[in-house]
Coordinates of C-alpha atoms in Angstrom, one line a residue:
M1 CA 89.7 94.9 177.7
V2 CA 86.5 93.5 176.3
A3 CA 84.4 91.5 178.8
R4 CA 84.2 87.8 178.1
S5 CA 81.1 86.8 176.0
S6 CA 80.2 90.4 175.3
E7 CA 81.0 93.2 173.0
V8 CA 81.0 96.6 174.7
R9 CA 81.0 100.0 173.1
P10 CA 82.6 102.7 175.1
T11 CA 79.6 105.0 174.8
A12 CA 77.4 102.3 176.1
V13 CA 79.0 102.1 179.6
R14 CA 76.9 103.7 182.3
H15 CA 78.2 104.4 185.8
S16 CA 76.0 104.4 188.8
T17 CA 76.0 107.5 190.9
S18 CA 75.9 105.3 194.0
P19 CA 78.6 102.6 194.4
G20 CA 77.0 99.2 195.0
A21 CA 73.6 100.2 193.7
G22 CA 73.7 97.6 191.0
G23 CA 74.5 94.9 193.5
R24 CA 71.7 96.0 195.8
R25 CA 69.3 96.1 192.9
G26 CA 70.3 92.6 191.9
R27 CA 70.0 91.3 195.4
G28 CA 66.5 92.9 195.7
A29 CA 65.3 91.3 192.5
G30 CA 66.7 87.9 193.7
R31 CA 64.8 88.2 197.0
L32 CA 61.6 89.1 195.2
A33 CA 61.9 86.1 192.9
G34 CA 62.6 83.9 195.8
L35 CA 59.6 85.2 197.7
G36 CA 57.4 84.6 194.6
L37 CA 58.6 81.0 194.2
G38 CA 58.2 80.3 197.9
A39 CA 54.7 81.7 197.9
G40 CA 53.8 79.4 194.9
A41 CA 55.3 76.4 196.6
T42 CA 53.5 77.2 199.8
L43 CA 50.2 77.5 198.0
V44 CA 50.7 74.1 196.4
L45 CA 51.6 72.4 199.7
L46 CA 48.6 74.0 201.5
T47 CA 46.0 73.0 199.0
G48 CA 47.5 69.5 198.6
C49 CA 45.0 67.1 197.0
D50 CA 42.4 69.8 196.7
V51 CA 44.3 71.5 193.8
G52 CA 42.3 69.5 191.3
A53 CA 38.9 70.2 192.9
A54 CA 39.8 73.9 193.3
F55 CA 40.4 74.2 189.6
D56 CA 37.7 71.8 188.4
G57 CA 40.2 69.1 187.6
F58 CA 42.0 71.4 185.0
G59 CA 39.5 70.1 182.5
W60 CA 39.9 66.4 183.4
P61 CA 36.7 64.6 184.6
Q62 CA 36.6 64.1 188.4
G63 CA 35.1 61.4 190.5
G64 CA 36.9 58.4 189.2
I65 CA 35.4 55.1 190.5
S66 CA 38.4 52.7 189.9
A67 CA 41.9 52.6 191.2
E68 CA 43.3 53.2 187.7
S69 CA 41.1 56.2 187.0
R70 CA 42.4 57.8 190.2
R71 CA 46.0 57.2 189.2
M72 CA 45.3 58.8 185.8
Y73 CA 43.7 61.8 187.5
D74 CA 46.6 62.3 189.9
L75 CA 49.0 62.2 186.9
W76 CA 47.0 64.8 185.1
I77 CA 46.8 67.1 188.1
A78 CA 50.6 66.8 188.8
S79 CA 51.3 67.5 185.1
C80 CA 49.2 70.6 185.2
I81 CA 50.8 71.9 188.4
A82 CA 54.3 71.3 186.8
A83 CA 53.2 73.1 183.6
L84 CA 51.9 76.1 185.6
A85 CA 55.1 76.2 187.7
V86 CA 57.2 76.4 184.6
G87 CA 54.9 78.9 183.0
V88 CA 54.9 81.2 186.1
F89 CA 58.8 81.0 186.2
V90 CA 59.1 81.9 182.5
W91 CA 56.5 84.7 182.7
G92 CA 58.4 86.0 185.8
L93 CA 61.7 86.1 183.8
I94 CA 60.0 87.8 180.9
F95 CA 58.4 90.6 183.0
W96 CA 61.6 91.0 185.1
C97 CA 63.6 91.5 181.9
I98 CA 61.0 94.0 180.7
I99 CA 61.2 96.0 183.9
R100 CA 64.9 95.6 184.7
Y101 CA 66.3 96.3 181.2
R102 CA 63.7 98.9 180.0
K103 CA 65.0 101.8 178.0
R104 CA 66.4 104.6 180.2
G105 CA 68.0 106.9 177.6
N106 CA 69.4 107.0 174.2
E107 CA 72.6 105.1 175.0
L108 CA 72.9 101.6 173.5
P109 CA 73.1 99.0 176.3
V110 CA 75.7 96.3 176.4
Q111 CA 75.1 93.8 173.6
T112 CA 75.6 90.2 174.8
R113 CA 76.5 87.8 172.0
F114 CA 76.0 84.5 173.9
N115 CA 75.9 83.0 177.4
M116 CA 77.0 79.4 177.6
P117 CA 75.5 78.7 181.0
M118 CA 72.1 80.0 180.0
E119 CA 72.1 78.2 176.7
F120 CA 73.1 75.0 178.5
L121 CA 70.3 75.5 181.0
Y122 CA 67.7 76.2 178.3
T123 CA 68.7 72.9 176.6
I124 CA 68.9 70.6 179.6
A125 CA 65.9 71.9 181.6
P126 CA 63.3 71.0 178.9
I127 CA 64.9 67.6 178.4
L128 CA 64.7 66.9 182.2
I129 CA 61.1 68.1 182.4
V130 CA 60.0 65.9 179.4
S131 CA 61.9 62.9 180.8
V132 CA 60.2 63.2 184.2
L133 CA 56.8 63.5 182.6
F134 CA 57.5 60.6 180.3
Y135 CA 58.6 58.4 183.2
Y136 CA 55.5 58.9 185.3
T137 CA 53.3 58.6 182.2
A138 CA 54.9 55.3 181.3
V139 CA 54.4 54.0 184.9
V140 CA 50.7 54.9 185.0
Q141 CA 50.0 53.6 181.5
T142 CA 51.7 50.3 182.3
D143 CA 49.6 50.0 185.4
V144 CA 46.4 50.8 183.5
E145 CA 47.1 48.3 180.8
K146 CA 48.1 45.6 183.2
R147 CA 46.1 42.3 183.2
T148 CA 46.1 39.5 185.7
P149 CA 46.0 35.7 184.7
N150 CA 42.9 35.1 186.9
P151 CA 40.5 38.1 187.3
D152 CA 37.6 37.7 189.7
V153 CA 35.0 38.8 187.2
V154 CA 34.9 38.4 183.4
V155 CA 32.4 40.3 181.3
E156 CA 32.0 40.0 177.5
I157 CA 30.9 43.3 176.0
V158 CA 28.9 42.7 172.8
A159 CA 28.0 45.9 170.8
F160 CA 25.6 46.1 168.0
K161 CA 23.5 48.8 166.2
W162 CA 22.4 50.4 168.5
N163 CA 22.6 48.7 171.9
W164 CA 24.6 46.4 174.2
Q165 CA 24.7 42.9 175.4
F166 CA 26.7 42.0 178.6
N167 CA 27.6 38.3 179.1
Y168 CA 29.0 37.2 182.4
R169 CA 31.5 34.5 181.7
D170 CA 33.1 31.6 183.6
G171 CA 36.5 32.1 182.1
L172 CA 38.7 34.0 179.7
G173 CA 38.6 34.0 175.9
K174 CA 35.9 33.4 173.3
D175 CA 35.6 29.7 174.2
A176 CA 34.4 30.4 177.8
N177 CA 30.8 29.8 178.8
T178 CA 28.2 32.5 179.4
V179 CA 26.5 31.9 182.8
A180 CA 24.2 35.0 182.6
S181 CA 23.4 37.7 180.2
V182 CA 21.9 41.2 180.0
L183 CA 20.5 42.3 176.7
G184 CA 19.4 45.9 175.9
T185 CA 16.4 46.8 173.7
S186 CA 14.9 50.0 172.3
E187 CA 12.5 50.0 175.3
V188 CA 14.9 49.0 178.1
I189 CA 18.3 50.3 178.8
P190 CA 20.8 47.5 179.6
V191 CA 22.2 47.6 183.2
L192 CA 25.7 46.2 183.7
V193 CA 26.0 45.1 187.4
L194 CA 29.5 44.8 188.8
P195 CA 31.0 44.5 192.3
T196 CA 33.4 46.6 194.3
N197 CA 36.8 45.2 195.6
R198 CA 37.1 42.6 192.8
S199 CA 39.3 42.6 189.7
I200 CA 37.2 42.8 186.5
R201 CA 38.2 41.8 182.9
F202 CA 36.3 43.3 180.0
E203 CA 36.4 41.4 176.7
E204 CA 34.9 43.4 173.8
T205 CA 33.5 42.4 170.4
S206 CA 31.1 43.9 167.9
K207 CA 28.5 42.4 165.7
D208 CA 28.7 45.0 162.9
V209 CA 30.8 48.2 163.0
I210 CA 33.3 49.8 165.4
H211 CA 31.8 50.9 168.6
S212 CA 33.4 52.2 171.8
F213 CA 32.7 51.1 175.4
W214 CA 32.9 54.2 177.7
V215 CA 31.9 55.0 181.2
P216 CA 33.1 58.5 181.9
E217 CA 33.8 57.8 185.6
L218 CA 36.3 55.1 184.6
L219 CA 38.3 57.9 182.8
F220 CA 39.0 55.3 180.2
K221 CA 37.4 54.0 177.0
R222 CA 38.3 51.3 174.5
D223 CA 37.1 50.6 170.9
V224 CA 34.9 47.6 170.2
F225 CA 35.9 45.9 166.9
P226 CA 34.0 43.5 164.7
G227 CA 35.4 40.2 163.5
K228 CA 38.0 38.1 165.3
I229 CA 39.5 41.0 167.3
R230 CA 38.6 41.0 171.0
N231 CA 39.8 44.1 172.6
E232 CA 40.5 43.7 176.4
F233 CA 41.2 45.7 179.4
E234 CA 41.1 45.2 183.1
I235 CA 40.5 47.2 186.3
S236 CA 41.9 46.1 189.6
E237 CA 38.8 47.1 191.5
L238 CA 35.8 49.5 191.6
V239 CA 35.9 51.6 194.8
T240 CA 32.6 53.5 194.7
E241 CA 29.1 52.1 194.6
G242 CA 26.4 53.8 192.6
A243 CA 24.8 54.1 189.1
Y244 CA 26.8 55.6 186.2
V245 CA 25.9 56.3 182.7
G246 CA 27.8 54.5 179.9
R247 CA 27.9 55.4 176.2
C248 CA 29.2 54.5 172.8
A249 CA 32.1 56.9 172.1
E250 CA 32.6 56.0 168.4
L251 CA 30.3 57.3 165.7
C252 CA 28.5 54.1 164.5
G253 CA 25.4 55.2 162.7
S254 CA 22.1 57.0 162.9
Y255 CA 21.3 56.3 166.5
H256 CA 24.8 56.4 167.9
A257 CA 24.0 59.3 170.3
F258 CA 21.3 57.1 171.9
M259 CA 23.4 54.0 172.4
N260 CA 23.6 54.2 176.1
F261 CA 23.8 51.7 179.0
E262 CA 24.1 52.0 182.8
L263 CA 26.9 50.7 185.1
R264 CA 25.5 49.7 188.5
V265 CA 28.3 49.2 191.1
V266 CA 27.2 47.2 194.1
S267 CA 28.8 45.3 197.0
P268 CA 30.3 41.9 196.4
E269 CA 27.5 40.2 198.3
E270 CA 24.8 41.9 196.3
Y271 CA 26.6 41.1 193.1
D272 CA 26.7 37.4 194.0
R273 CA 22.9 37.4 194.7
F274 CA 22.2 39.2 191.5
L275 CA 24.2 36.7 189.5
A276 CA 22.5 33.8 191.3
A277 CA 19.1 35.3 190.4
K278 CA 20.0 35.6 186.8
R279 CA 21.2 32.0 186.8
D280 CA 17.9 31.0 188.2
G281 CA 16.2 32.4 185.1
R282 CA 15.0 35.8 186.5
S283 CA 15.0 38.8 184.3
T284 CA 17.5 41.6 184.9
Q285 CA 14.8 43.8 186.4
E286 CA 13.7 41.0 188.8
A287 CA 17.3 40.3 189.7
L288 CA 17.9 44.0 190.5
Q289 CA 14.8 44.2 192.7
S290 CA 15.9 41.1 194.6
I291 CA 19.0 42.9 195.8
G292 CA 17.2 46.2 196.6
E293 CA 18.2 48.1 193.5
E294 CA 16.1 50.1 191.0
P295 CA 14.9 47.7 188.3
Y296 CA 15.5 50.2 185.4
A297 CA 18.3 52.6 184.6
T298 CA 18.3 55.9 186.5
T299 CA 21.1 57.7 184.7
T300 CA 19.6 57.6 181.1
Q301 CA 16.4 56.6 179.4
P302 CA 15.4 54.8 176.2
F303 CA 15.2 56.8 173.0
E304 CA 12.2 57.0 170.6
T305 CA 13.2 55.2 167.5
R306 CA 10.3 56.5 165.3
R307 CA 10.8 53.6 163.0
T308 CA 7.1 53.3 162.3
E309 CA 6.7 56.9 161.4
S310 CA 7.4 58.7 158.2
N311 CA 10.5 60.9 158.2
F312 CA 9.6 62.5 154.9
N313 CA 6.5 63.1 152.7
N314 CA 4.5 63.0 155.9
A315 CA 1.3 64.4 154.2
A316 CA 1.1 61.4 152.0
G317 CA 1.0 59.0 154.9
T318 CA 3.6 56.7 153.4
P319 CA 5.5 54.6 156.0
A320 CA 9.2 55.1 156.1
G321 CA 11.1 52.7 153.9
V322 CA 8.1 52.0 151.6
G323 CA 8.4 53.0 148.0
R324 CA 5.6 54.4 145.8

């Protein structure tokens, strides 16, 4: 009788010299596989939240300073661990098959035509994995994109070639009033001061081309469009005080690489004093000094524009942009 789901040749049947040897071999392989999976699970449980730090975030930036950035980081680490677990399992099956079913003679082994349980597993398992990853991705994305009707702080981000202006607003939308403003120049890096433990809405607009507002520690960036489009996003709170470099992340022209700013995260009390100083007419540097902060950016520095120098035909001494 031919075995179900297989086609057996009489010459391909091999008998073990020891009854039960095949069963013992199978049980031994099963125990080894179980020990391997148990060791991997134990490693993950022991390392816990340090998995990301141990592997340098698996390529994802670490040190997020907002609640949303930490949720995105946790999702990335969990996805990497899941991918590694699946990879180790598949690699284990591959090497087990290589060793278990290696050639032991000239006899042709049993030729299996199909195996319905295995094919069903190979179809359902990837669907389940993708569904779980999709679910948690959708949950985190919805949380990151969420906006509240009354955020504590509203900042209008105005980008232009090649600098930034930050307007502190008294409400939402383009019709709100600006109560204080920070303007960057070629000589002074603009410093955006924001508080911890308060929700912050960013409203972005551009004066010329597409730019991109990016603070790496937020693990999030959003394009800044010209015209009537006002791109918006919100963070529920900043959790870590400090100074963090900000950049334009969209190629916008000759000096794109130098279009930097600095995010200064302070306590709510210091933020209120800073904003009050700005309302009283003090400069950004004076307002920063009034709350005990460095008056100028510490994470980046102004670039040399060289706009008064000749970039070509230097020997002739012709200023740049002047024809002959």
